[in-house]
C-alpha positions as MATLAB code, in Angstrom:
seq = 'MIRNVVLVRLRDGVDPSWAAHWRERVAGLDLPGTVAYTQGADLGLRDGTWSFALVADVVDEEAYRRYDLDEEHNRLRDELAPWAQDVARVQFEL';
ca = [
     127.483   84.433  102.630;
     124.936   87.247  102.505;
     122.354   87.991  105.175;
     119.167   89.753  104.084;
     117.244   91.353  106.961;
     113.722   92.704  106.446;
     111.757   94.614  109.077;
     108.036   95.187  108.589;
     105.743   97.536  110.459;
     102.153   96.469  109.844;
      99.196   98.809  109.644;
      96.862   98.891  112.635;
      94.285   96.123  112.673;
      96.226   93.445  110.782;
      95.368   90.018  112.190;
      98.509   88.614  113.870;
      97.625   85.082  112.733;
      97.543   86.275  109.102;
     100.983   87.851  109.540;
     102.369   84.672  111.164;
     101.057   82.538  108.310;
     102.517   84.969  105.746;
     105.949   84.818  107.449;
     105.851   81.027  107.460;
     105.112   81.000  103.730;
     108.131   83.227  103.048;
     110.319   81.065  105.284;
     109.049   78.032  103.380;
     110.459   79.214  100.060;
     112.918   76.589   98.859;
     115.222   78.584   96.617;
     118.634   77.435   95.381;
     121.466   78.914   97.419;
     119.337   79.725  100.447;
     120.969   78.408  103.600;
     118.465   79.444  106.284;
     115.420   81.544  107.066;
     114.667   83.003  110.482;
     111.525   84.946  111.239;
     109.438   86.128  114.133;
     107.044   88.677  115.555;
     108.308   91.457  117.789;
     107.956   90.615  121.478;
     106.819   94.121  122.418;
     109.603   94.632  124.937;
     110.172   98.264  123.874;
     108.195  101.066  122.282;
     108.908  102.027  118.693;
     109.758   98.594  117.348;
     108.660   96.906  114.117;
     105.958   94.234  113.828;
     108.237   91.436  112.668;
     111.557   90.530  111.121;
     112.596   88.096  108.401;
     116.183   87.004  107.889;
     117.386   85.031  104.868;
     120.952   83.749  104.632;
     122.119   82.954  101.112;
     125.428   81.625   99.829;
     126.399   84.560   97.597;
     125.211   87.564   95.605;
     123.954   85.387   92.756;
     121.734   83.450   95.170;
     120.472   86.740   96.631;
     119.569   87.991   93.139;
     117.631   84.771   92.452;
     115.846   85.144   95.797;
     115.059   88.795   95.074;
     113.683   88.054   91.600;
     111.844   84.818   92.403;
     108.237   84.889   91.147;
     106.668   83.362   94.275;
     108.743   85.597   96.549;
     107.520   88.659   94.674;
     103.923   87.422   94.752;
     104.233   87.199   98.548;
     105.694   90.722   98.668;
     102.719   91.989   96.659;
     100.344   90.226   99.052;
     101.957   91.978  102.025;
     102.135   95.453  100.475;
      98.610   96.675  101.366;
      99.097   95.616  105.000;
     102.592   97.049  105.513;
     103.003  100.573  106.800;
     106.806  100.469  106.454;
     109.406   98.007  105.207;
     113.151   98.310  105.822;
     115.784   96.087  104.244;
     119.507   95.584  104.562;
     121.876   93.054  103.051;
     125.348   92.488  104.416;
     128.153   90.011  104.060;
     128.775   87.487  106.805;
];
């Protein structure tokens, strides 16, 4: 199993409801080999955190590659790009 973790720091002024809706659309992707999505906005408990996190668990590297190359997934990435100040990603084996 592979876990893909994405952290996003949004630019100032991005509507939180837009970001929540965007996260829900990503978590709603129904791609073969995807086991679970988890997502949420930062709670603001510390300074220096990111705006939100997305976690996708997939069965194997092949499923991750499909997820990474999926047309709708990439359309959503493109939609986020102008609003994201920073994006960090890591994939690791569970």
